[in-house]
Amino acid sequence: MQNKRKVIASDIYNELVKNFRIKEKIGSVEIKLGSITAKYNGKDAIGDLLQEWLAEWMKSKNYYFRTKQNTQEFPDFLLSESDTKDFLELKTFNADASPAFDIANFDSYCTSLLSIPERIEADYLIFSYKMENTELSIDNVWLKKVWEMASSSGKDPIKLQVKRNQIYNIRPCTWYSNRLKYQPFNNKKEFLKAISNTHKKYPQCDQYKKNWLKIVKTKYLENTGIKL
Amino acid sequence: MQNKRKVIASDIYNELVKNFRIKEKIGSVEIKLGSITAKYNGKDAIGDLLQEWLAEWMKSKNYYFRTKQNTQEFPDFLLSESDTKDFLELKTFNADASPAFDIANFDSYCTSLLSIPERIEADYLIFSYKMENTELSIDNVWLKKVWEMASSSGKDPIKLQVKRNQIYNIRPCTWYSNRLKYQPFNNKKEFLKAISNTHKKYPQCDQYKKNWLKIVKTKYLENTGIKL
């Protein structure tokens, strides 16, 4: 960490929004090959690209961070030398639609909480972006905990992507809307309870049985000295 | 089409490979926002970006082409004013791995052949690319018909992406390998027969019953005057 500045997620949020004024900046994505350069006007690639951009911005600020070798792995950024805290995930979505990103793969998330229950504390930096005539801009920025962007779906204890009765991903609610039918969870306890209730409903979760929540709580107390 | 040059897929292939010498060019992908620019070193976004690049390259050559409003729709490019021929699809894959793109969604493909059986004649321009330390290059280029890059998988009459006994996509074989266990189909007839045989194997294909191949053939004869 020599010479690098140790920051926490809220430092990054504040610097991006208040000092860098990211919401007033415009940008673009370009592909060059030989003498031909094309500007990108799509959306599918923006999440991946903004992650590269954020890394470059953090370098320019001399902030300390690490990334995983496998970029698909959680989390996108580690803000300290610890492997159990200071996790930062970047999520992005098209500002003209509802948040459509995956909070996490459901099975991976449940399994990972059994070994690193501290993952529950991860910070999520969320960008909504616009892409209009190849001009990229950031419409809004949020810093959230996982339970602050998840909610019941009515049908399920937590909003999920389900296909043919098989759970794929945990999906976000529209946390910024005034007309929400289901509010985000109030705290991590409610969020974990909703996951545990989901286990009871789907056959694919039989592996977790009724012990999942207990194991997560016990392990969290062991690791942090704090009761969940 | 005024002032634009009408080309066919092989003109594009020849110009790209022999005159433009695409395999000798290097390039990159950049995202800029405010004063910070980051180079992309990932792979997920490359297919989308190369499609934008190819459009820009064709513009620079003054070639006539159209694209669909919905970029997810088949085909990527239309090389004439006809809606039933001169289809060009661009497919890309990482040169350090086997082709991993989807030829087409299986259900959409089967359904679309019922109304536009001429889709079988579509040309596929295929780029294998390398991304090394943010330097993008094109390793190889092929021009293929659909049956020249599809084969039996042994397990299925045609190589498929299947999850939980549900077919998702038609997948390519490694057509350029010398050690292929299953060779690509020899002609469109073999390819269509393999799709028809797949219908008999999967419950999700009951909608096509045994008439699918007959309808496709009849419609093709009606539309083109040629027997399939």
XYZ file of C-alpha atoms in Angstrom:
456
model
C 0.000 0.000 0.000
C 3.076 2.243 -0.024
C 2.397 5.725 -1.383
C -1.205 4.846 -2.160
C -4.037 6.497 -0.312
C -6.339 4.214 1.675
C -9.947 5.131 1.005
C -13.353 3.727 1.848
C -16.321 3.487 -0.493
C -17.893 6.736 0.717
C -14.641 8.638 -0.042
C -14.879 7.345 -3.609
C -18.546 8.282 -3.873
C -17.941 11.783 -2.517
C -14.936 12.456 -4.690
C -16.697 11.200 -7.840
C -19.897 13.136 -7.253
C -18.806 16.302 -5.446
C -15.289 17.014 -6.669
C -14.942 15.234 -10.001
C -18.617 16.076 -10.746
C -19.094 12.900 -12.733
C -22.725 13.772 -13.517
C -21.616 16.781 -15.551
C -19.043 14.899 -17.637
C -19.600 13.477 -21.078
C -17.729 10.667 -22.744
C -17.688 7.975 -25.385
C -16.537 4.473 -26.245
C -14.395 3.952 -29.316
C -13.013 0.946 -31.126
C -10.036 1.486 -33.402
C -8.550 -1.034 -35.817
C -6.094 0.088 -38.435
C -7.158 3.489 -39.753
C -10.857 3.048 -38.922
C -12.391 4.213 -35.646
C -16.012 3.578 -34.702
C -18.003 5.035 -31.822
C -20.116 2.627 -29.851
C -23.798 3.417 -29.452
C -24.908 0.227 -27.701
C -25.437 -0.560 -24.049
C -24.426 -4.190 -23.502
C -20.732 -3.371 -23.152
C -21.061 -0.305 -20.920
C -20.901 -2.085 -17.548
C -17.578 -3.757 -18.363
C -16.151 -0.553 -19.770
C -17.188 1.636 -16.839
C -15.419 -0.814 -14.548
C -12.170 -0.228 -16.475
C -12.864 3.494 -16.354
C -13.385 3.499 -12.566
C -10.084 1.639 -12.069
C -8.288 4.236 -14.194
C -9.961 7.086 -12.309
C -8.905 5.560 -8.957
C -5.329 5.250 -10.251
C -5.415 8.938 -11.226
C -6.422 9.714 -7.620
C -3.647 7.468 -6.261
C -6.209 5.418 -4.312
C -5.230 1.970 -3.098
C -7.244 -0.864 -4.656
C -6.845 -4.423 -5.869
C -8.871 -6.424 -8.388
C -9.404 -10.166 -8.707
C -7.517 -12.109 -11.343
C -10.833 -13.507 -12.544
C -12.898 -10.428 -13.298
C -16.165 -12.378 -13.011
C -15.464 -13.029 -9.331
C -16.813 -10.996 -6.415
C -15.885 -8.253 -5.620
C -14.878 -5.920 -8.439
C -12.530 -3.968 -6.159
C -10.821 -4.592 -2.809
C -10.004 -1.353 -1.020
C -7.547 -2.843 1.484
C -5.225 -5.817 1.856
C -7.958 -7.712 3.709
C -9.834 -10.477 1.931
C -12.866 -10.207 4.223
C -13.725 -6.502 4.179
C -13.541 -3.280 2.164
C -15.328 -4.881 -0.777
C -16.549 -2.580 -3.531
C -18.842 -3.708 -6.338
C -19.702 -1.504 -9.298
C -23.167 -1.919 -10.819
C -24.486 -0.025 -13.811
C -27.796 0.343 -15.578
C -29.413 2.296 -18.375
C -30.965 5.432 -16.854
C -33.925 5.219 -19.258
C -35.030 1.894 -17.735
C -35.286 0.208 -14.340
C -32.161 -1.294 -12.751
C -31.604 -4.557 -14.641
C -28.249 -5.683 -13.268
C -27.760 -8.821 -11.215
C -26.944 -8.127 -7.574
C -25.406 -11.611 -7.469
C -25.906 -15.160 -8.640
C -28.213 -16.575 -5.961
C -26.409 -19.888 -5.383
C -22.928 -18.353 -5.364
C -24.086 -15.661 -2.986
C -25.646 -18.101 -0.510
C -22.586 -20.352 -0.632
C -20.127 -17.497 -0.216
C -21.920 -16.123 2.858
C -21.290 -19.474 4.558
C -17.526 -18.920 4.378
C -17.280 -15.105 4.255
C -20.422 -13.752 5.934
C -18.689 -10.331 5.987
C -19.633 -10.125 2.314
C -22.961 -8.825 3.589
C -21.190 -5.511 4.360
C -19.964 -4.989 0.784
C -20.518 -1.555 -0.689
C -22.249 -1.180 -4.045
C -21.423 1.842 -6.161
C -24.183 2.198 -8.734
C -24.075 4.297 -11.894
C -27.092 4.920 -14.091
C -25.871 6.014 -17.505
C -27.228 7.408 -20.744
C -25.979 6.587 -24.213
C -27.425 9.011 -26.756
C -25.964 9.304 -30.259
C -22.709 7.724 -29.050
C -22.475 10.248 -26.192
C -22.076 8.589 -22.821
C -23.026 10.336 -19.593
C -23.669 9.368 -15.987
C -27.166 10.270 -14.918
C -26.990 9.314 -11.271
C -24.714 7.692 -8.685
C -25.668 5.804 -5.534
C -23.752 4.064 -2.771
C -25.794 1.229 -1.292
C -25.616 -1.793 0.938
C -27.096 -4.961 -0.513
C -30.247 -4.803 1.651
C -30.895 -1.216 0.565
C -31.427 -2.226 -3.060
C -33.205 -5.562 -2.521
C -36.830 -6.092 -1.556
C -39.584 -8.656 -1.496
C -41.186 -9.248 -4.888
C -44.513 -10.245 -3.399
C -44.230 -13.608 -5.110
C -40.851 -14.382 -3.523
C -39.369 -13.248 -0.185
C -36.690 -11.481 -2.254
C -36.753 -10.257 -5.853
C -35.213 -12.933 -8.047
C -34.624 -13.852 -11.636
C -36.374 -17.217 -11.950
C -36.666 -19.342 -15.106
C -38.621 -22.584 -15.121
C -38.753 -22.584 -11.314
C -34.946 -22.356 -11.167
C -33.426 -19.344 -9.384
C -30.645 -17.597 -11.278
C -29.937 -14.196 -9.789
C -30.845 -11.742 -7.059
C -32.296 -8.670 -8.731
C -32.520 -5.086 -7.475
C -35.700 -3.172 -6.729
C -36.234 0.365 -8.037
C -35.011 1.793 -4.732
C -35.270 5.450 -5.870
C -38.927 5.280 -6.932
C -41.696 6.989 -4.906
C -44.242 4.457 -6.056
C -42.639 1.279 -4.759
C -45.047 -1.458 -3.790
C -42.335 -3.316 -1.857
C -39.816 -1.193 0.028
C -36.140 -2.238 0.285
C -35.258 -4.201 3.413
C -34.567 -2.086 6.506
C -31.423 -3.927 7.577
C -29.173 -6.905 6.874
C -31.166 -9.099 9.270
C -34.339 -8.694 7.184
C -32.356 -9.342 4.017
C -30.811 -12.560 5.365
C -34.184 -13.734 6.657
C -35.649 -13.245 3.153
C -32.883 -15.380 1.654
C -33.456 -18.034 4.272
C -37.204 -18.018 3.524
C -36.417 -18.395 -0.178
C -34.467 -21.580 0.606
C -37.643 -23.137 1.995
C -39.540 -22.473 -1.211
C -37.240 -23.833 -3.936
C -36.086 -27.454 -4.306
C -32.703 -26.309 -5.630
C -31.987 -24.844 -2.166
C -32.375 -28.139 -0.269
C -28.605 -28.150 0.218
C -28.953 -25.170 2.603
C -31.774 -26.716 4.680
C -32.780 -24.789 7.786
C -29.218 -24.323 9.039
C -28.067 -21.742 6.548
C -29.041 -18.648 8.549
C -27.673 -20.127 11.764
C -24.316 -20.974 10.177
C -24.021 -17.515 8.617
C -24.784 -15.859 11.987
C -22.392 -18.076 13.949
C -19.602 -17.566 11.454
C -20.168 -13.811 11.410
C -19.905 -13.665 15.219
C -16.731 -15.799 15.109
C -15.088 -13.625 12.463
C -16.093 -10.176 13.655
C -17.047 -10.507 17.333
C -20.335 -8.794 16.447
C -23.782 -10.365 16.671
C -25.716 -10.258 13.416
C -28.828 2.886 -52.898
C -27.793 6.005 -54.849
C -24.021 6.519 -54.960
C -23.427 3.480 -52.779
C -21.668 0.431 -54.128
C -23.625 -2.838 -54.081
C -21.427 -5.630 -52.744
C -21.883 -9.247 -51.765
C -20.375 -10.947 -48.737
C -17.380 -12.311 -50.636
C -16.485 -8.785 -51.836
C -16.389 -7.702 -48.205
C -14.300 -10.699 -47.190
C -11.816 -10.166 -50.026
C -11.465 -6.455 -49.438
C -11.008 -6.911 -45.662
C -8.447 -9.684 -45.958
C -6.554 -8.953 -49.184
C -6.652 -5.185 -49.604
C -7.255 -3.774 -46.130
C -5.098 -6.600 -44.676
C -7.124 -6.702 -41.492
C -4.946 -9.455 -40.016
C -1.944 -7.099 -39.937
C -3.770 -4.250 -38.211
C -3.746 -3.528 -34.506
C -6.289 -1.626 -32.503
C -7.850 -0.909 -29.139
C -11.044 -0.098 -27.302
C -11.206 3.016 -25.164
C -13.735 4.515 -22.806
C -13.480 8.211 -22.081
C -15.423 10.158 -19.452
C -14.357 13.650 -18.541
C -10.571 13.801 -18.494
C -10.038 10.086 -17.802
C -9.574 7.522 -20.579
C -9.276 3.783 -19.930
C -8.265 1.057 -22.341
C -10.393 -2.079 -22.310
C -8.623 -5.381 -21.783
C -11.682 -7.635 -21.544
C -13.388 -9.783 -24.124
C -17.123 -9.715 -23.374
C -17.688 -6.443 -25.206
C -15.579 -7.163 -28.303
C -18.306 -8.731 -30.466
C -20.593 -5.710 -30.126
C -17.741 -3.323 -30.761
C -16.415 -5.122 -33.842
C -19.904 -4.913 -35.314
C -19.784 -1.112 -34.983
C -16.297 -1.163 -36.441
C -17.355 -3.209 -39.484
C -20.229 -0.796 -40.179
C -17.794 2.115 -40.041
C -15.329 0.309 -42.321
C -18.114 -0.406 -44.853
C -19.108 3.260 -44.765
C -15.493 4.212 -45.501
C -15.662 1.925 -48.560
C -18.969 3.455 -49.649
C -20.629 0.009 -49.593
C -24.403 -0.199 -49.465
C -25.772 -1.785 -46.287
C -28.669 -1.505 -43.880
C -28.991 -2.563 -40.260
C -32.049 -3.510 -38.229
C -33.533 -1.030 -35.775
C -33.320 -3.696 -33.091
C -29.658 -4.725 -33.106
C -30.458 -8.065 -31.439
C -32.459 -9.102 -34.498
C -31.173 -11.220 -37.389
C -29.292 -10.299 -39.526
C -26.609 -7.816 -38.464
C -26.369 -6.363 -41.990
C -28.560 -6.357 -45.096
C -26.513 -5.862 -48.268
C -29.438 -4.960 -50.546
C -32.957 -3.536 -50.331
C -34.377 -7.051 -50.220
C -35.671 -8.423 -46.918
C -35.206 -12.056 -47.974
C -31.636 -12.215 -49.257
C -28.145 -10.663 -48.994
C -28.048 -11.295 -45.239
C -24.705 -10.848 -43.494
C -24.074 -11.880 -39.907
C -20.873 -11.045 -38.056
C -19.649 -13.554 -35.481
C -16.559 -13.158 -33.328
C -14.594 -15.309 -30.919
C -11.430 -15.242 -28.860
C -8.637 -16.770 -30.984
C -7.103 -18.429 -27.901
C -10.217 -20.586 -27.416
C -12.750 -22.528 -29.491
C -15.584 -20.657 -31.201
C -18.044 -19.886 -28.398
C -20.562 -17.660 -30.169
C -24.184 -18.604 -30.719
C -25.038 -19.304 -34.357
C -28.643 -18.540 -33.443
C -31.265 -19.073 -30.777
C -32.671 -22.484 -31.686
C -36.382 -21.654 -31.361
C -36.116 -18.307 -33.156
C -34.130 -19.927 -35.946
C -36.637 -22.741 -36.481
C -39.561 -20.327 -36.407
C -37.938 -17.843 -38.763
C -37.157 -20.538 -41.378
C -40.905 -21.222 -41.576
C -41.541 -17.707 -42.873
C -38.192 -16.807 -44.485
C -36.530 -20.092 -45.481
C -34.056 -18.017 -47.529
C -32.361 -17.286 -44.230
C -30.563 -20.580 -44.776
C -28.433 -18.795 -47.421
C -27.194 -16.095 -45.024
C -23.469 -15.421 -45.050
C -21.485 -15.470 -41.824
C -18.375 -13.362 -41.586
C -16.333 -14.676 -38.683
C -13.459 -12.897 -36.918
C -11.232 -14.559 -34.362
C -9.546 -11.849 -32.325
C -6.817 -11.471 -29.748
C -6.814 -9.025 -26.864
C -3.372 -8.842 -25.277
C -2.437 -6.015 -22.912
C -5.266 -3.896 -24.317
C -4.021 -4.457 -27.892
C -6.727 -5.794 -30.155
C -5.919 -7.729 -33.326
C -7.750 -9.977 -35.764
C -6.181 -13.401 -35.914
C -8.281 -14.933 -38.664
C -11.293 -14.273 -40.875
C -13.701 -16.766 -42.430
C -16.746 -16.505 -44.647
C -19.129 -19.403 -44.020
C -22.604 -20.674 -44.699
C -24.474 -21.903 -41.631
C -24.048 -25.604 -42.510
C -20.277 -25.151 -42.903
C -19.834 -24.250 -39.244
C -22.422 -26.597 -37.695
C -22.047 -30.332 -37.106
C -23.486 -33.224 -35.168
C -22.380 -33.296 -31.531
C -22.695 -37.060 -31.291
C -25.211 -36.621 -28.489
C -27.496 -34.418 -30.597
C -28.059 -34.319 -34.381
C -26.658 -30.762 -34.267
C -24.374 -29.110 -31.728
C -26.525 -27.241 -29.217
C -26.345 -25.354 -25.980
C -28.672 -27.312 -23.707
C -29.429 -26.594 -20.045
C -31.718 -28.850 -18.007
C -32.911 -30.580 -21.176
C -33.951 -27.221 -22.647
C -32.337 -26.135 -25.924
C -31.066 -22.564 -25.979
C -28.741 -22.017 -28.925
C -27.171 -23.589 -31.985
C -23.435 -23.672 -31.412
C -20.576 -23.827 -33.929
C -18.107 -26.655 -34.357
C -14.367 -25.998 -34.581
C -14.559 -26.075 -38.389
C -10.851 -25.254 -38.907
C -9.493 -28.083 -36.751
C -7.759 -31.122 -38.302
C -8.824 -33.309 -35.414
C -12.591 -32.958 -35.678
C -14.595 -35.942 -34.530
C -17.718 -34.644 -36.255
C -17.259 -32.849 -39.575
C -19.446 -29.867 -40.530
C -22.498 -30.709 -42.619
C -21.863 -31.049 -46.357
C -24.831 -29.007 -47.500
C -27.965 -27.196 -46.378
C -30.066 -30.325 -46.786
C -28.027 -32.216 -44.177
C -28.182 -29.215 -41.874
C -31.992 -28.929 -42.137
C -32.383 -32.672 -41.633
C -30.338 -32.415 -38.417
C -32.613 -29.654 -37.120
C -35.659 -31.706 -38.011
C -34.209 -34.727 -36.181
C -33.578 -32.523 -33.150
C -37.296 -31.635 -33.076
C -38.117 -35.302 -32.571
C -35.875 -35.527 -29.523
C -36.914 -32.555 -27.375
C -40.396 -31.965 -25.877
C -40.016 -28.193 -26.347
C -40.062 -28.804 -30.146
C -43.493 -30.463 -30.198
C -44.880 -27.312 -31.823
C -42.883 -28.138 -34.993
C -44.078 -31.774 -35.196
C -43.067 -33.669 -38.296
C -44.176 -30.975 -40.728
C -41.411 -28.467 -40.101
C -39.022 -29.681 -42.790
C -41.835 -30.057 -45.317
C -43.126 -26.520 -44.707
C -39.628 -25.051 -44.971
C -39.028 -26.872 -48.268
C -42.401 -25.917 -49.742
C -42.015 -22.291 -48.757
C -38.465 -22.179 -50.142
C -39.696 -23.527 -53.498
C -42.552 -21.015 -53.519
C -40.274 -18.069 -52.727
C -37.283 -18.922 -54.895
C -38.493 -21.378 -57.546
C -35.631 -23.643 -56.483
C -35.999 -27.063 -54.876
C -34.213 -27.407 -51.556
